Coordinates of C-alpha atoms in Angstrom, one line a residue:
Chain A
M1 CA 39.8 64.3 -15.9
A2 CA 36.8 66.4 -15.8
D3 CA 34.3 63.8 -15.6
V4 CA 35.5 62.8 -12.2
T5 CA 34.1 65.8 -10.3
S6 CA 30.7 64.9 -12.1
V7 CA 30.6 61.3 -10.8
P8 CA 28.7 61.7 -7.4
S9 CA 30.4 60.5 -4.4
Q10 CA 29.7 57.0 -2.9
A11 CA 28.0 58.6 0.0
V12 CA 25.6 60.9 -2.3
R13 CA 24.7 57.8 -4.3
A14 CA 23.7 55.9 -1.3
A15 CA 21.9 58.4 0.2
R16 CA 20.0 59.1 -3.0
H17 CA 19.4 55.3 -3.4
A18 CA 17.9 55.3 0.1
R19 CA 15.5 58.1 -0.7
R20 CA 14.4 56.3 -4.0
I21 CA 13.7 53.1 -1.9
A22 CA 11.8 55.1 0.6
A23 CA 9.7 56.9 -1.9
Q24 CA 8.9 53.5 -3.5
D25 CA 8.0 51.8 -0.3
R26 CA 5.6 54.6 0.5
F27 CA 4.2 54.4 -3.1
A28 CA 3.5 50.9 -2.7
T29 CA 2.1 51.0 0.8
G30 CA -0.2 53.6 -0.8
V31 CA -1.1 51.7 -3.7
L32 CA -1.8 48.5 -1.5
T33 CA -4.0 50.4 0.7
A34 CA -6.0 51.9 -2.0
I35 CA -6.7 48.3 -3.3
V36 CA -7.8 46.9 0.0
G37 CA -10.0 49.8 0.5
L38 CA -11.4 49.4 -2.8
V39 CA -12.3 45.7 -2.2
L40 CA -13.9 46.8 1.2
A41 CA -15.9 49.4 -0.5
V42 CA -17.4 46.9 -3.1
L43 CA -18.1 44.5 -0.5
V44 CA -19.9 47.0 1.9
A45 CA -21.7 48.3 -1.0
I46 CA -23.0 45.0 -2.1
V47 CA -23.9 43.5 1.3
G48 CA -25.3 47.0 2.6
Y49 CA -27.3 47.0 -0.9
I50 CA -28.7 43.6 -0.3
L51 CA -29.6 44.1 3.2
V52 CA -31.2 47.4 2.9
N53 CA -33.4 46.3 0.2
G54 CA -34.4 43.2 1.8
A55 CA -34.5 44.4 5.4
G56 CA -38.2 44.6 5.1
K57 CA -38.7 40.9 4.3
L58 CA -35.8 39.6 6.4
F59 CA -37.6 39.8 9.8
D60 CA -41.3 39.0 8.2
V61 CA -42.0 35.9 9.6
S62 CA -44.8 34.9 7.2
F63 CA -42.4 35.6 4.3
L64 CA -40.0 33.2 5.9
T65 CA -42.5 30.6 6.3
S66 CA -45.6 30.7 3.6
K67 CA -45.2 29.4 0.4
P68 CA -44.8 31.3 -2.8
E69 CA -47.5 33.0 -4.9
Q70 CA -47.5 32.4 -8.6
F71 CA -49.7 35.6 -9.6
R72 CA -50.5 37.4 -6.6
A73 CA -48.5 39.7 -4.1
G74 CA -47.2 38.5 -0.6
G75 CA -45.9 34.9 -1.5
G76 CA -43.1 33.6 0.8
I77 CA -40.3 31.2 0.5
G78 CA -40.9 28.8 3.2
P79 CA -40.3 25.9 1.2
E80 CA -37.4 27.1 -0.5
L81 CA -35.9 27.9 2.8
F82 CA -36.5 24.3 3.8
N83 CA -35.4 22.8 0.6
S84 CA -32.0 24.6 0.7
F85 CA -31.3 23.2 4.1
Y86 CA -32.3 19.8 3.2
L87 CA -30.3 19.7 0.1
L88 CA -27.7 21.2 2.1
V89 CA -27.7 18.4 4.8
L90 CA -28.1 15.5 2.3
T91 CA -25.2 16.9 0.4
L92 CA -23.0 17.1 3.2
V93 CA -24.2 13.5 4.6
I94 CA -22.9 12.1 1.1
S95 CA -19.9 14.1 0.3
V96 CA -18.2 14.4 3.9
P97 CA -17.6 10.7 4.5
V98 CA -16.5 10.3 0.8
S99 CA -14.2 13.3 1.0
L100 CA -12.8 12.3 4.1
G101 CA -11.9 9.0 2.9
A102 CA -10.4 10.1 -0.4
A103 CA -8.1 12.7 1.5
V104 CA -7.1 10.5 4.2
F105 CA -6.0 8.2 1.2
L106 CA -4.3 10.8 -0.6
A107 CA -2.7 12.3 2.4
E108 CA -1.5 9.4 4.3
Y109 CA -1.6 6.2 2.1
A110 CA -1.5 7.1 -1.7
P111 CA 2.1 6.3 -3.0
D112 CA 4.0 8.8 -5.0
N113 CA 3.4 7.6 -8.3
A114 CA 1.9 8.6 -11.4
A115 CA -1.7 7.2 -10.7
T116 CA -1.9 9.5 -7.5
T117 CA -0.7 12.5 -9.7
V118 CA -3.2 11.7 -12.1
A119 CA -5.9 11.7 -9.4
K120 CA -4.8 14.8 -7.3
T121 CA -4.9 16.7 -10.8
A122 CA -8.5 15.3 -11.6
I123 CA -9.6 16.5 -8.2
E124 CA -8.0 20.1 -8.7
T125 CA -9.6 20.3 -12.2
L126 CA -13.1 19.1 -10.8
S127 CA -12.8 21.9 -8.0
S128 CA -12.7 24.5 -10.8
L129 CA -15.3 22.7 -13.1
P130 CA -18.2 25.5 -13.9
S131 CA -21.2 24.6 -11.9
I132 CA -23.5 25.1 -14.8
V133 CA -21.2 22.0 -16.2
V134 CA -22.1 20.1 -13.1
G135 CA -25.8 20.9 -13.3
L136 CA -26.0 19.8 -16.9
F137 CA -23.9 16.8 -16.4
G138 CA -26.6 16.2 -13.5
F139 CA -29.4 16.7 -15.7
L140 CA -28.3 14.0 -18.0
F141 CA -27.2 11.6 -15.9
F142 CA -29.1 11.6 -12.7
V143 CA -32.4 13.4 -14.0
L144 CA -32.9 11.3 -17.5
Q145 CA -30.2 8.4 -17.4
C146 CA -30.9 7.4 -13.7
G147 CA -34.6 8.5 -14.2
W148 CA -35.0 10.4 -10.9
G149 CA -36.3 13.6 -12.4
F150 CA -35.9 16.9 -11.2
S151 CA -35.5 15.8 -7.4
I152 CA -33.8 16.2 -4.2
L153 CA -31.5 13.2 -4.9
S154 CA -30.6 14.5 -8.4
G155 CA -29.7 18.0 -6.9
S156 CA -27.9 16.7 -3.8
L157 CA -25.9 14.5 -5.8
A158 CA -25.0 17.2 -8.3
L159 CA -23.7 19.3 -5.2
T160 CA -22.0 16.5 -4.2
M161 CA -20.1 16.4 -7.1
F162 CA -19.2 20.1 -6.7
N163 CA -18.4 19.8 -3.2
I164 CA -16.2 16.6 -3.2
P165 CA -13.1 18.1 -4.9
I166 CA -13.1 21.2 -2.5
L167 CA -13.5 19.1 0.6
V168 CA -10.9 16.6 -0.4
R169 CA -8.4 19.6 -1.2
T170 CA -9.5 21.1 2.4
I171 CA -9.0 17.9 4.5
Q172 CA -6.0 16.7 2.7
Q173 CA -4.3 20.1 3.5
A174 CA -5.6 20.0 7.1
L175 CA -3.9 16.5 7.4
E176 CA -0.7 17.5 6.0
A177 CA -0.3 20.5 8.2
V178 CA -0.4 18.1 11.2
P179 CA 3.4 18.2 12.1
R180 CA 5.4 14.9 11.1
T181 CA 6.4 14.6 14.7
Q182 CA 2.9 13.6 15.7
R183 CA 2.9 10.8 13.0
D184 CA 6.4 9.7 14.6
A185 CA 5.1 9.8 18.0
G186 CA 2.0 7.5 17.0
L187 CA 4.2 5.1 15.0
A188 CA 6.9 4.8 17.7
L189 CA 4.2 3.7 20.3
G190 CA 3.3 0.6 18.0
L191 CA 0.2 2.1 16.6
T192 CA -0.5 1.1 13.0
K193 CA -0.8 3.8 10.3
W194 CA -4.4 3.4 10.4
E195 CA -5.0 3.9 14.3
T196 CA -2.3 6.8 13.9
T197 CA -4.6 8.5 11.4
I198 CA -7.7 8.0 13.3
H199 CA -6.6 8.6 16.7
V200 CA -3.5 11.3 16.4
L201 CA -4.1 13.0 13.0
L202 CA -7.7 13.5 12.5
P203 CA -8.0 14.8 16.1
A204 CA -5.3 17.3 15.3
A205 CA -6.9 18.1 12.1
M206 CA -10.3 18.5 13.2
P207 CA -10.7 22.3 14.0
A208 CA -9.1 22.9 10.0
I209 CA -11.6 20.1 8.7
V210 CA -14.7 21.4 10.6
T211 CA -13.9 24.9 9.2
G212 CA -13.6 23.6 5.7
V213 CA -16.7 21.7 5.8
V214 CA -18.7 24.6 7.2
L215 CA -17.3 27.0 4.5
S216 CA -18.1 24.5 1.7
A217 CA -21.6 24.4 3.0
G218 CA -21.9 28.2 2.5
R219 CA -20.8 27.5 -1.1
V220 CA -23.5 24.7 -1.5
F221 CA -26.1 26.6 0.0
G222 CA -25.8 29.5 -2.2
E223 CA -25.3 27.3 -5.2
A224 CA -27.7 28.0 -8.2
A225 CA -26.6 26.8 -11.5
A226 CA -25.8 23.3 -10.5
L227 CA -29.4 22.9 -9.2
I228 CA -31.4 24.5 -11.9
Y229 CA -31.4 21.4 -14.0
T230 CA -31.2 19.0 -11.3
A231 CA -33.2 19.8 -8.3
G232 CA -35.6 21.9 -10.5
Q233 CA -37.3 25.1 -10.3
S234 CA -40.8 24.2 -8.7
A235 CA -41.1 24.0 -5.1
P236 CA -44.5 22.0 -4.2
A237 CA -46.2 23.2 -1.1
L238 CA -44.9 21.1 1.8
D239 CA -46.9 19.5 4.5
F240 CA -44.9 18.8 7.4
L241 CA -47.2 16.4 8.8
N242 CA -47.3 14.3 5.8
F243 CA -44.9 11.1 6.2
D244 CA -45.5 9.4 2.8
L245 CA -42.5 9.3 1.2
T246 CA -43.9 9.1 -2.1
S247 CA -45.8 12.1 -1.7
A248 CA -44.7 15.3 -3.5
S249 CA -45.8 17.4 -0.4
C250 CA -43.9 15.2 2.1
P251 CA -40.9 17.3 3.0
W252 CA -38.5 14.6 3.2
N253 CA -39.3 12.8 -0.1
V254 CA -35.9 12.8 -1.9
F255 CA -37.8 12.4 -5.3
R256 CA -39.7 15.3 -5.2
P257 CA -38.7 18.7 -7.2
A258 CA -37.2 21.3 -4.8
E259 CA -36.5 25.0 -5.6
T260 CA -33.8 26.6 -3.3
L261 CA -33.3 30.0 -2.2
A262 CA -30.5 30.6 -5.0
V263 CA -32.5 29.2 -7.8
H264 CA -35.5 31.0 -6.7
I265 CA -33.8 34.3 -7.0
W266 CA -32.9 33.3 -10.5
K267 CA -36.3 32.0 -11.4
I268 CA -38.6 34.8 -10.2
N269 CA -36.1 37.4 -12.0
S270 CA -36.2 35.7 -15.3
E271 CA -39.9 34.5 -15.5
G272 CA -41.8 35.7 -12.5
V273 CA -44.9 37.6 -13.1
V274 CA -45.8 38.5 -9.1
P275 CA -46.3 42.1 -8.7
D276 CA -44.0 42.2 -5.8
L277 CA -41.2 40.3 -7.6
E278 CA -38.6 42.8 -6.6
A279 CA -39.4 42.8 -3.1
V280 CA -39.5 38.8 -2.9
S281 CA -36.2 38.7 -4.8
N282 CA -34.3 41.4 -2.5
G283 CA -35.9 39.4 0.4
T284 CA -34.5 36.0 -0.6
A285 CA -31.3 37.6 -1.5
A286 CA -31.0 39.0 2.1
V287 CA -32.0 35.7 3.6
L288 CA -29.6 33.8 1.4
M289 CA -26.7 36.1 2.4
V290 CA -27.8 36.2 6.0
C291 CA -27.6 32.3 6.2
I292 CA -24.0 32.1 4.5
L293 CA -22.9 34.8 6.7
A294 CA -24.0 32.6 9.5
F295 CA -22.2 29.6 8.1
N296 CA -19.0 31.4 7.9
L297 CA -19.3 32.8 11.4
L298 CA -20.2 29.4 12.6
A299 CA -17.1 27.6 10.7
R300 CA -14.9 30.3 12.8
W301 CA -16.5 29.5 16.0
A302 CA -16.6 25.8 15.5
G303 CA -13.2 25.4 14.5
K304 CA -11.9 27.6 17.5
A305 CA -14.4 25.8 19.8
I306 CA -13.2 22.2 18.7
A307 CA -9.3 23.5 18.7
R308 CA -10.0 24.5 22.6
R309 CA -11.9 21.3 23.3
L310 CA -9.0 19.2 21.9
T311 CA -6.4 20.9 23.9
A312 CA -8.3 21.7 27.0
E313 CA -9.5 18.6 28.5
Chain B
M1 CA 37.5 -5.7 22.0
D2 CA 34.8 -4.2 24.2
T3 CA 34.9 -5.0 27.9
I4 CA 31.6 -4.2 28.5
D5 CA 30.1 -6.7 25.8
E6 CA 31.8 -9.3 27.8
E7 CA 30.2 -8.1 31.1
A8 CA 26.6 -7.4 29.8
A9 CA 25.0 -9.2 27.1
A10 CA 24.2 -7.8 23.6
K11 CA 20.5 -6.6 23.7
V12 CA 20.6 -5.3 20.3
A13 CA 23.2 -6.4 17.5
V14 CA 23.7 -4.7 14.1
D15 CA 25.4 -7.2 11.7
H16 CA 27.1 -6.0 8.5
L17 CA 24.1 -3.6 7.8
D18 CA 24.0 -1.6 4.8
L19 CA 21.1 0.8 4.1
W20 CA 20.3 2.8 1.0
Y21 CA 17.9 5.8 0.6
G22 CA 17.4 5.2 -3.4
D23 CA 21.0 5.4 -4.9
F24 CA 22.3 6.7 -1.6
Q25 CA 24.1 4.5 0.6
A26 CA 23.4 6.1 4.2
L27 CA 25.0 3.0 6.2
K28 CA 27.9 1.2 5.2
D29 CA 28.9 -2.3 6.7
I30 CA 27.7 -1.4 10.3
S31 CA 28.3 -4.0 13.1
L32 CA 27.7 -2.9 16.5
T33 CA 26.3 -4.3 19.5
M34 CA 24.3 -2.4 22.3
P35 CA 24.6 -4.2 25.9
E36 CA 21.5 -4.8 27.9
G37 CA 20.7 -2.3 30.6
K38 CA 23.4 0.0 29.5
V39 CA 23.5 3.5 27.9
T40 CA 25.0 3.3 24.2
A41 CA 25.8 6.7 22.6
M42 CA 26.2 7.2 18.9
I43 CA 28.1 10.3 17.9
G44 CA 29.2 11.9 14.8
P45 CA 28.7 14.8 12.6
S46 CA 25.5 15.7 10.9
G47 CA 24.5 13.1 8.2
C48 CA 26.9 10.5 9.5
G49 CA 24.2 7.9 9.7
K50 CA 23.7 7.6 13.4
S51 CA 20.0 8.6 13.4
T52 CA 19.3 6.4 10.4
L53 CA 20.7 3.6 12.4
L54 CA 18.7 4.5 15.5
R55 CA 15.5 4.8 13.4
T56 CA 16.5 1.4 11.8
L57 CA 16.5 -0.4 15.4
N58 CA 12.5 0.3 15.6
R59 CA 11.8 0.3 12.0
M60 CA 10.9 3.9 11.9
C61 CA 13.3 4.1 8.9
D62 CA 10.8 2.0 6.9
L63 CA 8.5 5.2 6.6
A64 CA 10.9 6.5 3.8
E65 CA 10.5 6.0 0.4
A66 CA 12.7 3.3 -1.4
V67 CA 14.6 2.2 1.3
R68 CA 16.4 -1.1 1.2
H69 CA 19.2 -2.9 3.3
E70 CA 21.2 -5.8 3.6
G71 CA 22.5 -7.4 6.9
S72 CA 20.9 -8.1 10.0
V73 CA 19.6 -6.3 13.0
T74 CA 18.6 -8.2 16.2
V75 CA 16.8 -7.3 19.4
D76 CA 17.3 -10.3 21.6
G77 CA 18.3 -12.5 18.9
T78 CA 15.2 -11.8 16.8
D79 CA 15.7 -10.4 13.4
V80 CA 13.7 -7.0 13.5
F81 CA 12.9 -7.1 9.9
G82 CA 11.3 -10.3 10.4
V83 CA 8.6 -9.1 12.9
D84 CA 5.5 -7.0 12.6
P85 CA 6.7 -3.2 13.0
N86 CA 4.2 -2.3 15.4
E87 CA 4.7 -5.2 17.6
L88 CA 8.7 -4.4 17.4
R89 CA 7.8 -0.9 18.6
L90 CA 6.0 -2.2 21.6
K91 CA 9.6 -3.7 22.9
V92 CA 11.6 -0.9 21.4
G93 CA 10.3 2.6 22.4
M94 CA 11.4 5.9 21.1
V95 CA 11.8 9.5 22.1
F96 CA 12.4 12.0 19.6
Q97 CA 14.5 15.2 19.0
H98 CA 11.7 17.7 19.5
P99 CA 9.1 17.1 22.3
N100 CA 6.1 15.8 20.5
P101 CA 3.4 15.0 23.0
F102 CA -0.4 14.7 21.7
P103 CA -2.6 17.6 22.0
M104 CA -4.5 16.1 25.0
S105 CA -3.9 16.1 28.8
I106 CA -1.0 15.1 30.5
K107 CA -2.7 11.8 31.8
D108 CA -4.1 10.8 28.4
N109 CA -0.5 11.2 26.7
V110 CA 0.9 8.9 29.3
C111 CA -2.1 6.5 29.0
Y112 CA -2.3 6.5 25.1
G113 CA -0.3 3.5 24.2
P114 CA -1.7 1.2 27.0
R115 CA -5.0 2.2 26.1
R116 CA -4.7 1.4 22.4
H117 CA -3.0 -1.9 23.0
A118 CA -4.4 -3.5 25.8
E119 CA -7.5 -3.7 28.1
V120 CA -6.5 -1.7 31.2
S121 CA -8.8 -0.7 34.0
H122 CA -9.1 2.9 35.3
A123 CA -7.3 2.1 38.5
D124 CA -4.6 0.4 36.6
L125 CA -4.1 3.5 34.4
D126 CA -3.8 5.8 37.2
E127 CA -1.3 3.7 38.7
L128 CA 0.7 3.5 35.5
T129 CA 0.4 7.2 35.2
E130 CA 1.9 7.7 38.5
T131 CA 4.5 5.2 37.8
S132 CA 5.6 6.3 34.4
L133 CA 5.4 10.0 35.5
R134 CA 7.4 9.4 38.8
R135 CA 10.3 7.5 36.6
A136 CA 10.5 10.3 34.1
G137 CA 11.0 12.7 36.9
L138 CA 7.8 14.8 36.4
W139 CA 5.3 13.6 38.7
D140 CA 6.0 16.1 41.4
E141 CA 5.4 19.0 38.9
V142 CA 2.1 17.8 37.2
K143 CA 0.4 15.6 39.9
D144 CA -1.8 18.2 41.1
D145 CA -3.4 18.5 37.7
L146 CA -3.0 15.7 35.3
S147 CA -5.8 17.0 33.2
H148 CA -3.8 19.7 32.3
D149 CA -3.1 20.0 28.6
A150 CA 0.3 18.7 27.6
L151 CA 1.0 21.4 25.5
G152 CA 0.9 24.1 28.2
L153 CA 4.0 22.4 29.7
S154 CA 7.5 23.7 29.1
G155 CA 9.8 22.1 26.7
G156 CA 11.7 20.2 29.3
Q157 CA 8.8 18.9 30.8
Q158 CA 7.1 18.1 27.7
Q159 CA 10.2 15.9 26.9
R160 CA 9.8 14.3 30.0
L161 CA 6.3 13.4 29.4
C162 CA 7.4 11.9 26.1
I163 CA 9.7 9.9 27.9
A164 CA 6.9 8.8 30.4
R165 CA 4.6 8.0 27.5
A166 CA 7.5 5.8 26.1
I167 CA 8.0 3.8 29.1
A168 CA 4.5 3.3 30.1
M169 CA 4.4 1.0 27.2
G170 CA 7.1 -1.1 29.4
P171 CA 9.6 -1.1 26.4
E172 CA 12.9 -3.2 26.9
V173 CA 14.8 -0.8 24.7
L174 CA 14.5 2.9 24.6
L175 CA 15.8 5.0 21.6
M176 CA 16.7 8.5 22.0
D177 CA 17.1 10.5 19.1
E178 CA 19.2 13.7 20.2
P179 CA 16.4 14.2 23.1
T180 CA 17.9 17.2 24.6
S181 CA 18.8 19.2 21.6
A182 CA 15.8 21.2 21.7
L183 CA 15.9 21.8 25.6
D184 CA 17.5 24.5 28.0
P185 CA 20.6 23.3 30.1
I186 CA 18.7 22.7 33.4
S187 CA 16.2 20.6 31.5
T188 CA 19.2 18.9 29.6
G189 CA 20.6 18.0 32.9
M190 CA 17.4 16.2 34.1
V191 CA 16.8 14.3 30.9
E192 CA 20.6 13.1 31.2
E193 CA 20.1 12.1 34.9
L194 CA 17.0 10.1 33.7
M195 CA 18.9 8.2 31.0
R196 CA 21.4 6.9 33.7
E197 CA 18.3 6.0 35.9
L198 CA 16.5 4.4 33.0
S199 CA 19.1 2.2 32.0
R200 CA 18.6 0.0 35.1
D201 CA 15.5 -1.3 33.6
H202 CA 16.0 -0.6 30.1
T203 CA 18.7 -0.7 27.3
V204 CA 18.9 2.9 26.3
I205 CA 20.5 4.0 23.0
V206 CA 21.0 7.5 22.4
V207 CA 22.2 9.8 19.5
T208 CA 23.8 12.9 20.4
H209 CA 25.7 15.6 19.0
N210 CA 26.9 16.7 22.3
M211 CA 30.0 14.9 22.9
Q212 CA 30.2 15.9 26.7
Q213 CA 26.6 14.6 26.8
A214 CA 27.9 11.4 25.5
T215 CA 30.8 11.2 28.3
R216 CA 28.2 12.2 31.1
V217 CA 25.4 9.6 29.9
S218 CA 27.0 6.5 28.0
D219 CA 28.6 3.4 29.1
K220 CA 29.5 2.5 25.5
C221 CA 29.9 5.0 22.8
A222 CA 30.0 4.4 18.9
F223 CA 31.6 7.1 16.4
F224 CA 30.0 7.2 13.2
L225 CA 31.6 9.2 9.8
L226 CA 29.8 9.4 6.3
G227 CA 27.8 6.3 7.2
E228 CA 30.5 4.3 8.7
L229 CA 30.9 3.0 12.1
V230 CA 34.7 4.4 12.7
E231 CA 35.0 3.1 16.2
A232 CA 33.1 1.7 19.3
G233 CA 34.0 0.8 22.7
P234 CA 33.5 1.7 26.3
T235 CA 33.1 5.5 26.7
P236 CA 36.0 6.4 28.8
E237 CA 38.3 4.4 26.8
L238 CA 37.1 5.7 23.3
F239 CA 37.1 9.5 24.6
A240 CA 40.8 8.7 26.3
H241 CA 42.4 6.6 23.9
P242 CA 40.8 6.5 20.5
K243 CA 42.4 4.1 18.3
D244 CA 41.2 5.7 15.1
K245 CA 42.9 8.9 13.9
R246 CA 39.4 10.2 12.6
T247 CA 37.7 9.6 16.1
E248 CA 40.6 11.7 17.6
D249 CA 40.3 14.3 15.3
Y250 CA 36.6 14.6 16.0
L251 CA 36.6 14.5 19.5
T252 CA 39.4 17.0 19.7
G253 CA 37.2 19.3 17.6
R254 CA 39.5 19.2 14.6
F255 CA 36.5 18.8 12.3
G256 CA 33.0 18.0 12.5

């Protein structure tokens, strides 16, 4: 029976176990903190680098408003800035209503059958489609097949394809997050499913929907690959007093080519010959990043403001 | 036989009702009448079918997938499955287990149904808000700030607001699905008192887990078990002299 003495007592084993799991806990906390620290460091480094390098141009009004130069230094990004916003607005005008309809259908009306599952899977797949693929599809279909050329219309339709799956998922999740009791309340008052959806569910989901739309706007705003072959890589000088919708210099003409900020960065870095190439590239990157940052802040603010307005009236 | 049924006409009548969710039979051959202007309580352990039956009366059960039924449910002699569910729900209002006011003001909550269903003037809405809130016993607590957010009210106040919202539609029948299970004892007392008062103008049908509540509020009581209606009758009689052994066992707490 010599072995018995070498077996630790119950209490000793419990204490040993407690020490071991405490050490595991400290170790896991340490590792997780280090990972988060690393992520933050990378983020700060990238954002800081872009802002510091682009700071000179970021507040330069003539850079923000003048047109780019082909060969000389001192070109601006005025048309690119306008194009980015115009494309964004058009994309949202097309994609928000479509996504809203699809999401309401999927969340509230779609029967639980094979067709619905296929539709949901298709949307998920589409949302992870590489944007260059969307761009090439847009080139083959909108640019060539439809004959719209490199244009704002082709570009915004490509961006719509890119944006719809994400928006549908966001809106669908927002609707599904509205408690079942709210649906019951509406229906029990004799409202139809449609009335309940429009008057009860959508308002309740609105803060999340608006946040989702604005965040998707940030993604669309910074998209380059899907636009290179659809909206084109040239930015005709714009004349804001020109309202001839067929003219290439009319800002609102949807059939003119329209290089955006993100595409501009790609283009001048791959084939630019201006002497201040690096400064222009850095400045554009900084402007783009500040805009996207602004979208993110706006998304938070708008979501909260709407939630407040809905509950405080 | 029910003595109550002979005094008051049956407002709601369930006749040989069977109901299935897919393959599961939730209600088995239920026949029961709910007398007009009285409170009918439905009791029984969880999953006994009482809530399912309640939700059948205003066809909220239609919302679940793969529901089918046999037998009939009538309100004032009209088959509920033969009318438009939205129309039915104007006549048969409902209050739920958890208070579910809309995220809007107190007044907007009360006026929500009437606004959607009829052209009502502002003056009428003011009056309707006051009457409904008074009848729900909430008026004195909220009259100074009707534009206050309904979600800022306490649970008990929210539930009375939901009652006000339901009665603002002028329903003839009011269904209540365990309306006090999420409330504290004081709020519960208020809601129970309300049920008594509301039964003067409405036929009230309440599902409850709380047998004391059933004795306090109801005129007629029905005991359900595993989808079957075991026994129904005037509440005092059912509690004092249950005819079925299972009812007696449940009421004396021997299972459930």
